[in-house]
């Protein structure tokens, strides 16, 4: 691994150098173990500690399959799917790997007693499998996390509809929180040259997810002038939705949970911010029922900020805790677009407010190939910026996941894998200088 790291650090990107480089037999990776899936039985979700379940192990280098690429990972990032994997909720991911392993000879590699996690990366291509022509060893890349087979017609209009659609590093093995990773070559995208490794790695999953959910015709199809309520507007997903809304000429109403997070939204350019903790919203009663009075109070706050208007779109990802309120506050004919359900996936709402007011609920999950590429191009063009707030070393991956689990973070939390320190990998300093303030915004809180 030292030879690979040294070549990357030296700036050598010639194909011959990397294609001729000897590969190690093993590498370091963040894993969960199949024989530990019961370790948190009887423990409340909040108290499940990723530091106990996430390990950094030396793992064997698997064989490269046709259509795949082996990437030297310089940096990765934490997403909620890594948190869910680490606490074995809503169920252990080994079931995904077992089912995938039964589909083909090459898929058998994924069914292991350990799961290498992580759905983001920035790094350098080391090898490509048979049939790969677009990507060459020595190329700086980032990766999106959509893994599909595309053998069924269903996926050819929208790759997210492929029956074999999976999220790499969550429903597949060999993820990005590691020194090396295996991806399908069509997951690769150009690394933005003005960003460091950890900055470039951090948008992948959440930026693409926000793009499909909010901008794409497959999601809310946000348009100029729309008013959009964004839950968790300074978080990993919401911070990208906020930037996209502003860049689209929409009017975001940002919901956050602290004054610091409110300040971040204002720094991004949002005028309307609701601190839900300061307002003291309690959408659920102690007896397990919801409180329509609190929905109405939130609706009143929104109209106070917007000059009497309800929102056209609700960007929903907390799920159970907020969904009833989201359905209520959308305008007549409005749209609630939902993914993730980080506070619980059993949603409840009053259907009268949906049905009688002709509102729509749209489901959204990650992004198709084209959407992921377009979302990455927004980063590359400086129209949307990384929201990286803190970076950990690979050995501290458990703490990084705990920060996200307990919502102690702003934006995204990065993890250095092969990169020895933060701030490396920038190859276009002139372009970076144009966006330095925006790139560092979440670090300066």
Short mmCIF file of C-alpha atoms in Angstrom, two decimals:
data_model
loop_
_atom_site.label_atom_id
_atom_site.label_comp_id
_atom_site.label_asym_id
_atom_site.label_seq_id
_atom_site.Cartn_x
_atom_site.Cartn_y
_atom_site.Cartn_z
CA UNK A 1 0.00 0.00 0.00
CA UNK A 2 2.92 2.35 0.63
CA UNK A 3 4.01 2.16 -3.01
CA UNK A 4 0.48 3.00 -4.15
CA UNK A 5 0.17 5.88 -1.71
CA UNK A 6 3.61 7.25 -2.63
CA UNK A 7 2.81 7.24 -6.36
CA UNK A 8 -0.47 9.08 -5.76
CA UNK A 9 1.16 11.59 -3.42
CA UNK A 10 3.93 12.23 -5.99
CA UNK A 11 1.29 13.25 -8.54
CA UNK A 12 2.20 10.49 -10.98
CA UNK A 13 -0.94 9.60 -12.93
CA UNK A 14 0.55 7.77 -15.89
CA UNK A 15 -1.39 4.69 -16.84
CA UNK A 16 1.76 2.58 -17.13
CA UNK A 17 2.82 3.39 -13.56
CA UNK A 18 -0.43 2.20 -12.01
CA UNK A 19 -1.14 -0.66 -14.40
CA UNK A 20 2.31 -2.07 -13.70
CA UNK A 21 2.19 -1.65 -9.95
CA UNK A 22 2.03 -4.80 -7.85
CA UNK A 23 -1.19 -5.14 -5.89
CA UNK A 24 -1.16 -6.11 -2.21
CA UNK A 25 -2.71 -9.37 -1.06
CA UNK A 26 -4.66 -7.54 1.62
CA UNK A 27 -5.71 -4.07 2.73
CA UNK A 28 -7.23 -2.26 5.72
CA UNK A 29 -10.98 -1.75 5.79
CA UNK A 30 -13.82 -0.79 8.13
CA UNK A 31 -15.99 -3.85 8.71
CA UNK A 32 -18.84 -5.28 10.72
CA UNK A 33 -18.74 -8.97 11.61
CA UNK A 34 -21.45 -11.51 10.94
CA UNK A 35 -20.93 -13.27 14.27
CA UNK A 36 -21.62 -10.01 16.15
CA UNK A 37 -25.04 -9.15 14.71
CA UNK A 38 -26.69 -9.91 18.06
CA UNK A 39 -24.36 -7.77 20.13
CA UNK A 40 -26.93 -4.99 20.67
CA UNK A 41 -29.94 -7.15 21.47
CA UNK A 42 -32.08 -5.44 24.13
CA UNK A 43 -30.23 -2.12 23.71
CA UNK A 44 -32.19 0.99 22.70
CA UNK A 45 -31.33 2.36 19.26
CA UNK A 46 -29.80 5.56 20.66
CA UNK A 47 -27.51 3.57 22.96
CA UNK A 48 -26.13 1.28 20.27
CA UNK A 49 -22.51 2.32 19.84
CA UNK A 50 -20.82 1.99 16.42
CA UNK A 51 -17.43 2.12 18.14
CA UNK A 52 -18.13 -1.39 19.42
CA UNK A 53 -19.28 -2.90 16.14
CA UNK A 54 -17.11 -1.19 13.52
CA UNK A 55 -13.67 -2.77 13.19
CA UNK A 56 -10.64 -1.88 11.11
CA UNK A 57 -9.41 -5.22 9.78
CA UNK A 58 -6.84 -6.47 7.33
CA UNK A 59 -8.95 -8.12 4.59
CA UNK A 60 -8.08 -10.15 1.51
CA UNK A 61 -8.05 -8.44 -1.89
CA UNK A 62 -10.86 -10.02 -3.94
CA UNK A 63 -10.72 -10.91 -7.61
CA UNK A 64 -11.81 -8.18 -10.03
CA UNK A 65 -14.85 -9.07 -12.15
CA UNK A 66 -15.64 -7.95 -15.72
CA UNK A 67 -16.95 -4.40 -15.81
CA UNK A 68 -15.43 -3.48 -12.45
CA UNK A 69 -12.69 -1.15 -11.26
CA UNK A 70 -10.30 -1.40 -8.34
CA UNK A 71 -9.78 2.02 -6.74
CA UNK A 72 -7.14 3.19 -4.29
CA UNK A 73 -9.34 5.09 -1.85
CA UNK A 74 -7.81 8.27 -0.49
CA UNK A 75 -10.90 9.34 1.47
CA UNK A 76 -14.48 8.34 2.17
CA UNK A 77 -17.37 9.63 4.30
CA UNK A 78 -20.08 8.54 6.73
CA UNK A 79 -23.70 8.16 5.65
CA UNK A 80 -26.72 6.99 7.60
CA UNK A 81 -26.54 3.63 5.86
CA UNK A 82 -23.18 3.03 7.57
CA UNK A 83 -24.78 3.93 10.89
CA UNK A 84 -27.65 1.50 10.22
CA UNK A 85 -25.16 -1.21 9.22
CA UNK A 86 -23.09 -0.66 12.37
CA UNK A 87 -26.07 -0.95 14.74
CA UNK A 88 -27.66 -3.79 12.72
CA UNK A 89 -30.91 -1.88 12.13
CA UNK A 90 -33.48 -2.26 10.81
CA UNK A 91 -31.81 -5.62 10.16
CA UNK A 92 -28.26 -6.91 9.66
CA UNK A 93 -26.88 -6.33 6.16
CA UNK A 94 -25.55 -9.89 5.85
CA UNK A 95 -28.92 -10.96 4.47
CA UNK A 96 -28.34 -8.58 1.55
CA UNK A 97 -24.91 -10.08 0.93
CA UNK A 98 -26.18 -13.66 1.11
CA UNK A 99 -28.95 -12.97 -1.42
CA UNK A 100 -26.57 -11.14 -3.73
CA UNK A 101 -24.07 -13.96 -3.43
CA UNK A 102 -26.59 -16.42 -4.85
CA UNK A 103 -27.07 -14.48 -8.09
CA UNK A 104 -23.80 -15.29 -9.91
CA UNK A 105 -20.31 -16.71 -9.62
CA UNK A 106 -18.77 -13.26 -9.23
CA UNK A 107 -21.43 -12.18 -6.75
CA UNK A 108 -20.37 -15.02 -4.46
CA UNK A 109 -17.36 -12.87 -3.48
CA UNK A 110 -19.71 -10.55 -1.59
CA UNK A 111 -21.06 -13.22 0.77
CA UNK A 112 -18.40 -13.08 3.49
CA UNK A 113 -18.39 -13.27 7.30
CA UNK A 114 -17.50 -9.57 7.29
CA UNK A 115 -19.00 -6.59 5.48
CA UNK A 116 -16.71 -3.81 4.23
CA UNK A 117 -18.89 -0.71 4.55
CA UNK A 118 -19.00 2.76 3.03
CA UNK A 119 -20.86 4.28 0.08
CA UNK A 120 -18.57 7.22 -0.80
CA UNK A 121 -15.03 7.45 -2.13
CA UNK A 122 -12.47 9.66 -3.81
CA UNK A 123 -9.32 8.04 -5.12
CA UNK A 124 -7.34 6.76 -8.09
CA UNK A 125 -8.15 3.87 -10.44
CA UNK A 126 -5.62 1.03 -10.07
CA UNK A 127 -7.09 -1.67 -12.30
CA UNK A 128 -10.08 -2.24 -14.51
CA UNK A 129 -11.73 -5.55 -15.33
CA UNK A 130 -12.44 -6.97 -18.77
CA UNK A 131 -14.78 -4.85 -20.88
CA UNK A 132 -13.95 -1.50 -19.25
CA UNK A 133 -12.88 1.12 -21.79
CA UNK A 134 -13.81 4.55 -20.38
CA UNK A 135 -11.60 4.49 -17.27
CA UNK A 136 -7.84 3.91 -17.12
CA UNK A 137 -5.43 3.25 -14.26
CA UNK A 138 -4.10 6.52 -12.86
CA UNK A 139 -7.38 8.46 -13.22
CA UNK A 140 -8.65 10.54 -10.28
CA UNK A 141 -12.24 9.58 -9.58
CA UNK A 142 -15.18 9.73 -7.22
CA UNK A 143 -17.90 7.09 -7.15
CA UNK A 144 -21.65 7.10 -6.75
CA UNK A 145 -23.20 4.18 -4.91
CA UNK A 146 -25.68 2.76 -7.44
CA UNK A 147 -24.90 -0.85 -8.28
CA UNK A 148 -27.09 -2.45 -10.96
CA UNK A 149 -26.89 -5.35 -13.40
CA UNK A 150 -29.18 -3.96 -16.17
CA UNK A 151 -30.06 -7.39 -17.49
CA UNK A 152 -33.76 -6.63 -17.06
CA UNK A 153 -35.66 -4.20 -19.29
CA UNK A 154 -37.15 -2.49 -16.24
CA UNK A 155 -33.98 -0.55 -15.51
CA UNK A 156 -33.22 0.80 -18.94
CA UNK A 157 -35.36 3.93 -18.69
CA UNK A 158 -34.37 4.63 -15.09
CA UNK A 159 -31.53 2.56 -13.64
CA UNK A 160 -33.03 2.89 -10.15
CA UNK A 161 -35.86 0.65 -11.39
CA UNK A 162 -33.52 -2.27 -12.14
CA UNK A 163 -34.75 -5.30 -10.14
CA UNK A 164 -31.10 -5.89 -9.24
CA UNK A 165 -30.56 -2.35 -7.95
CA UNK A 166 -28.37 -2.22 -4.84
CA UNK A 167 -26.51 0.40 -2.85
CA UNK A 168 -22.77 -0.26 -2.96
CA UNK A 169 -21.18 -0.58 0.47
CA UNK A 170 -24.57 -1.23 2.09
CA UNK A 171 -26.22 -3.96 0.03
CA UNK A 172 -22.91 -5.04 -1.51
CA UNK A 173 -19.48 -5.69 -0.07
CA UNK A 174 -16.10 -4.02 -0.74
CA UNK A 175 -17.26 -0.50 0.17
CA UNK A 176 -15.42 2.79 0.34
CA UNK A 177 -14.38 2.99 4.01
CA UNK A 178 -11.18 1.17 3.14
CA UNK A 179 -7.79 1.58 1.51
CA UNK A 180 -9.07 -0.17 -1.61
CA UNK A 181 -12.57 -0.57 -3.01
CA UNK A 182 -14.26 -2.43 -5.84
CA UNK A 183 -16.97 -0.70 -7.83
CA UNK A 184 -18.70 -1.23 -11.12
CA UNK A 185 -16.96 0.99 -13.67
CA UNK A 186 -20.21 2.82 -14.39
CA UNK A 187 -20.17 4.08 -10.80
CA UNK A 188 -17.10 6.18 -11.53
CA UNK A 189 -17.19 9.93 -12.16
CA UNK A 190 -14.43 12.53 -12.53
CA UNK A 191 -13.05 13.93 -9.28
CA UNK A 192 -13.52 17.73 -9.10
CA UNK A 193 -9.97 19.05 -9.39
CA UNK A 194 -10.48 21.99 -6.99
CA UNK A 195 -11.35 19.75 -4.04
CA UNK A 196 -9.23 17.78 -1.62
CA UNK A 197 -9.71 14.02 -1.39
CA UNK A 198 -12.00 14.22 1.63
CA UNK A 199 -14.00 17.12 0.20
CA UNK A 200 -14.52 15.29 -3.08
CA UNK A 201 -15.56 12.09 -1.33
CA UNK A 202 -18.17 13.69 0.91
CA UNK A 203 -20.97 14.74 -1.51
CA UNK A 204 -21.43 11.43 -3.38
CA UNK A 205 -24.41 9.69 -1.81
CA UNK A 206 -26.21 12.67 -0.29
CA UNK A 207 -25.69 15.07 -3.19
CA UNK A 208 -27.08 12.56 -5.70
CA UNK A 209 -29.94 11.64 -3.37
CA UNK A 210 -30.92 15.29 -2.89
CA UNK A 211 -30.71 15.90 -6.64
CA UNK A 212 -33.17 13.14 -7.55
CA UNK A 213 -35.44 13.89 -4.63
CA UNK A 214 -35.67 17.63 -5.17
CA UNK A 215 -34.61 18.56 -8.72
CA UNK A 216 -35.18 15.56 -10.99
CA UNK A 217 -38.42 14.85 -12.84
CA UNK A 218 -38.36 11.56 -10.86
CA UNK A 219 -38.68 13.57 -7.64
CA UNK A 220 -40.24 16.93 -6.83
CA UNK A 221 -39.10 18.61 -10.09
CA UNK A 222 -38.47 21.83 -8.16
CA UNK A 223 -38.92 24.99 -10.23
CA UNK A 224 -38.13 28.69 -10.02
CA UNK A 225 -40.07 30.35 -7.21
CA UNK A 226 -41.21 27.20 -5.42
CA UNK A 227 -41.33 27.36 -1.65
CA UNK A 228 -39.75 24.24 -0.14
CA UNK A 229 -39.62 23.10 3.48
CA UNK A 230 -36.31 21.33 4.14
CA UNK A 231 -36.00 19.25 7.29
CA UNK A 232 -32.49 18.94 8.73
CA UNK A 233 -31.38 21.70 6.38
CA UNK A 234 -27.79 21.84 7.66
CA UNK A 235 -27.30 18.06 7.79
CA UNK A 236 -25.70 15.66 5.37
CA UNK A 237 -28.71 15.49 3.05
CA UNK A 238 -30.47 18.76 3.81
CA UNK A 239 -27.39 20.92 3.27
CA UNK A 240 -27.29 19.86 -0.38
CA UNK A 241 -31.05 20.31 -0.77
CA UNK A 242 -30.72 23.83 0.64
CA UNK A 243 -27.98 24.72 -1.85
CA UNK A 244 -29.92 23.25 -4.76
CA UNK A 245 -33.08 25.12 -3.80
CA UNK A 246 -31.18 28.40 -3.66
CA UNK A 247 -29.34 27.73 -6.93
CA UNK A 248 -32.68 26.90 -8.60
CA UNK A 249 -34.30 30.17 -7.61
CA UNK A 250 -36.58 28.46 -5.12
CA UNK A 251 -37.32 29.72 -1.61
CA UNK A 252 -36.15 27.28 1.08
CA UNK A 253 -37.64 27.25 4.56
CA UNK A 254 -34.92 25.52 6.57
CA UNK A 255 -35.73 23.49 9.68
CA UNK A 256 -32.79 22.93 12.04
CA UNK A 257 -32.21 21.99 15.67
CA UNK A 258 -29.80 24.64 17.03
CA UNK A 259 -28.71 28.28 16.59
CA UNK A 260 -25.40 27.15 15.07
CA UNK A 261 -27.23 25.15 12.42
CA UNK A 262 -29.52 28.10 11.77
CA UNK A 263 -26.48 30.30 11.20
CA UNK A 264 -25.11 27.78 8.68
CA UNK A 265 -28.33 27.93 6.67
CA UNK A 266 -28.22 31.71 6.63
CA UNK A 267 -24.57 31.57 5.56
CA UNK A 268 -25.64 29.40 2.60
CA UNK A 269 -28.10 32.15 1.65
CA UNK A 270 -31.38 30.98 3.19
CA UNK A 271 -33.58 33.75 4.58
CA UNK A 272 -36.21 31.62 6.34
CA UNK A 273 -34.99 29.37 9.16
CA UNK A 274 -36.95 27.56 11.88
CA UNK A 275 -35.12 26.28 14.96
CA UNK A 276 -37.47 23.44 15.90
CA UNK A 277 -35.97 23.04 19.38
CA UNK A 278 -36.28 26.72 20.18
CA UNK A 279 -39.89 26.58 18.98
CA UNK A 280 -40.46 23.46 21.09
CA UNK A 281 -42.48 21.47 18.56
CA UNK A 282 -43.80 18.18 19.92
CA UNK A 283 -45.50 16.39 17.05
CA UNK A 284 -46.10 13.25 19.15
CA UNK A 285 -47.98 13.00 22.42
CA UNK A 286 -46.87 10.82 25.31
CA UNK A 287 -49.63 8.32 24.53
CA UNK A 288 -48.18 7.67 21.06
CA UNK A 289 -50.69 9.76 19.13
CA UNK A 290 -49.82 12.79 17.02
CA UNK A 291 -50.68 16.39 17.82
CA UNK A 292 -52.51 18.26 15.01
CA UNK A 293 -52.19 21.43 17.11
CA UNK A 294 -48.43 21.23 16.69
CA UNK A 295 -48.79 20.66 12.93
CA UNK A 296 -50.91 23.81 12.77
CA UNK A 297 -48.38 25.72 14.86
CA UNK A 298 -45.62 24.76 12.41
CA UNK A 299 -47.86 25.76 9.50
CA UNK A 300 -48.44 29.11 11.14
CA UNK A 301 -44.71 29.67 11.55
CA UNK A 302 -44.13 28.88 7.87
CA UNK A 303 -46.83 31.34 6.79
CA UNK A 304 -45.37 33.96 9.12
CA UNK A 305 -42.01 33.64 7.34
CA UNK A 306 -43.38 33.46 3.79
CA UNK A 307 -45.95 36.23 3.97
CA UNK A 308 -48.92 33.92 4.33
CA UNK A 309 -47.96 31.13 1.94
CA UNK A 310 -47.80 27.37 2.46
CA UNK A 311 -44.97 25.38 0.87
CA UNK A 312 -45.12 23.82 -2.58
CA UNK A 313 -42.71 21.03 -1.67
CA UNK A 314 -41.65 19.29 1.53
CA UNK A 315 -38.20 17.67 1.46
CA UNK A 316 -38.84 14.76 3.85
CA UNK A 317 -36.20 12.45 5.28
CA UNK A 318 -36.65 12.26 9.08
CA UNK A 319 -39.70 10.04 8.52
CA UNK A 320 -41.84 8.95 11.43
CA UNK A 321 -41.16 11.93 13.69
CA UNK A 322 -42.12 14.58 11.14
CA UNK A 323 -44.19 12.96 8.41
CA UNK A 324 -47.62 13.83 9.78
CA UNK A 325 -46.58 17.48 10.04
CA UNK A 326 -45.09 17.40 6.53
CA UNK A 327 -48.33 16.20 4.98
CA UNK A 328 -50.26 18.89 6.84
CA UNK A 329 -48.08 21.90 5.97
CA UNK A 330 -47.79 21.27 2.20
CA UNK A 331 -50.07 23.56 0.21
CA UNK A 332 -53.17 22.30 -1.58
CA UNK A 333 -51.86 20.34 -4.55
CA UNK A 334 -48.37 20.33 -3.01
CA UNK A 335 -45.80 17.56 -2.93
CA UNK A 336 -44.17 15.65 -0.10
CA UNK A 337 -41.09 13.84 -1.42
CA UNK A 338 -39.64 11.28 0.95
CA UNK A 339 -36.60 9.10 1.48
CA UNK A 340 -34.47 7.64 4.28
CA UNK A 341 -36.77 7.81 7.36
CA UNK A 342 -33.90 8.31 9.81
CA UNK A 343 -36.28 8.66 12.79
CA UNK A 344 -38.36 5.60 11.85
CA UNK A 345 -39.94 4.16 8.75
CA UNK A 346 -43.49 3.49 9.99
CA UNK A 347 -45.05 6.80 8.93
CA UNK A 348 -48.43 8.05 10.13
CA UNK A 349 -50.42 10.98 8.77
CA UNK A 350 -54.00 12.19 8.57
CA UNK A 351 -55.13 11.19 5.09
CA UNK A 352 -57.84 13.87 5.04
CA UNK A 353 -55.17 16.53 4.57
CA UNK A 354 -53.64 14.56 1.70
CA UNK A 355 -56.75 13.28 -0.03
CA UNK A 356 -59.06 16.28 0.24
CA UNK A 357 -56.31 18.74 -0.64
CA UNK A 358 -54.98 16.77 -3.63
CA UNK A 359 -51.46 16.55 -2.27
CA UNK A 360 -48.92 14.03 -3.56
CA UNK A 361 -46.44 11.79 -1.77
CA UNK A 362 -43.49 10.84 -3.96
CA UNK A 363 -40.93 8.26 -2.92
CA UNK A 364 -37.29 8.80 -3.83
CA UNK A 365 -34.26 6.57 -3.42
CA UNK A 366 -30.69 7.54 -4.30
CA UNK A 367 -30.34 8.47 -8.02
CA UNK A 368 -29.97 6.90 -11.42
CA UNK A 369 -26.73 7.07 -13.38
CA UNK A 370 -27.60 10.27 -15.20
CA UNK A 371 -28.84 12.03 -12.05
CA UNK A 372 -25.69 11.08 -10.13
CA UNK A 373 -23.51 12.39 -12.95
CA UNK A 374 -25.46 15.67 -13.13
CA UNK A 375 -25.24 16.09 -9.35
CA UNK A 376 -21.47 15.58 -9.48
CA UNK A 377 -21.24 18.13 -12.28
CA UNK A 378 -22.92 20.71 -10.00
CA UNK A 379 -20.04 20.15 -7.57
CA UNK A 380 -17.47 20.33 -10.36
CA UNK A 381 -18.89 23.63 -11.65
CA UNK A 382 -19.04 25.21 -8.20
CA UNK A 383 -22.82 25.57 -8.23
CA UNK A 384 -23.07 23.30 -5.17
CA UNK A 385 -20.27 22.83 -2.64
CA UNK A 386 -19.20 20.09 -0.22
CA UNK A 387 -20.50 20.52 3.31
CA UNK A 388 -17.67 18.70 5.06
CA UNK A 389 -17.36 19.74 8.69
CA UNK A 390 -14.97 17.25 10.27
CA UNK A 391 -12.60 14.51 9.13
CA UNK A 392 -11.44 11.43 11.01
CA UNK A 393 -8.74 8.86 10.35
CA UNK A 394 -9.81 5.35 9.33
CA UNK A 395 -8.91 4.03 12.78
CA UNK A 396 -11.51 6.44 14.23
CA UNK A 397 -14.34 5.33 11.94
CA UNK A 398 -16.46 4.19 14.90
CA UNK A 399 -16.39 7.66 16.43
CA UNK A 400 -17.19 9.21 13.06
CA UNK A 401 -20.26 6.97 12.77
CA UNK A 402 -21.29 7.77 16.35
CA UNK A 403 -21.21 11.49 15.57
CA UNK A 404 -23.69 10.93 12.74
CA UNK A 405 -25.79 8.49 14.78
CA UNK A 406 -26.18 11.07 17.55
CA UNK A 407 -26.56 14.04 15.18
CA UNK A 408 -23.48 15.76 16.62
CA UNK A 409 -22.28 16.71 13.17
CA UNK A 410 -22.93 19.47 10.69
CA UNK A 411 -23.07 18.57 7.01
CA UNK A 412 -20.89 15.56 6.26
CA UNK A 413 -18.23 13.72 8.29
CA UNK A 414 -15.24 12.56 6.26
CA UNK A 415 -12.83 9.67 6.81
CA UNK A 416 -9.24 9.58 5.54
CA UNK A 417 -8.27 6.15 4.25
CA UNK A 418 -5.00 6.20 2.27
CA UNK A 419 -4.54 9.98 2.49
CA UNK A 420 -2.11 10.66 5.37
CA UNK A 421 -3.65 14.04 6.20
CA UNK A 422 -6.48 16.34 5.21
CA UNK A 423 -6.15 18.96 2.50
CA UNK A 424 -4.37 16.86 -0.14
CA UNK A 425 -5.47 16.13 -3.70
CA UNK A 426 -6.23 19.64 -4.98
CA UNK A 427 -4.93 19.99 -8.55
CA UNK A 428 -6.70 23.19 -9.64
CA UNK A 429 -5.79 25.85 -7.08
CA UNK A 430 -7.00 28.73 -9.25
CA UNK A 431 -10.50 27.29 -9.44
CA UNK A 432 -10.47 26.52 -5.73
CA UNK A 433 -9.63 30.12 -4.89
CA UNK A 434 -12.97 31.19 -6.38
CA UNK A 435 -14.91 29.01 -3.93
CA UNK A 436 -12.66 28.83 -0.85
CA UNK A 437 -15.20 30.46 1.47
CA UNK A 438 -18.04 28.18 0.35
CA UNK A 439 -15.89 25.03 0.52
CA UNK A 440 -14.84 25.78 4.10
CA UNK A 441 -18.19 27.10 5.31
CA UNK A 442 -19.12 24.05 7.37
CA UNK A 443 -15.63 23.80 8.89
CA UNK A 444 -15.79 27.30 10.24
CA UNK A 445 -18.73 26.84 12.59
#
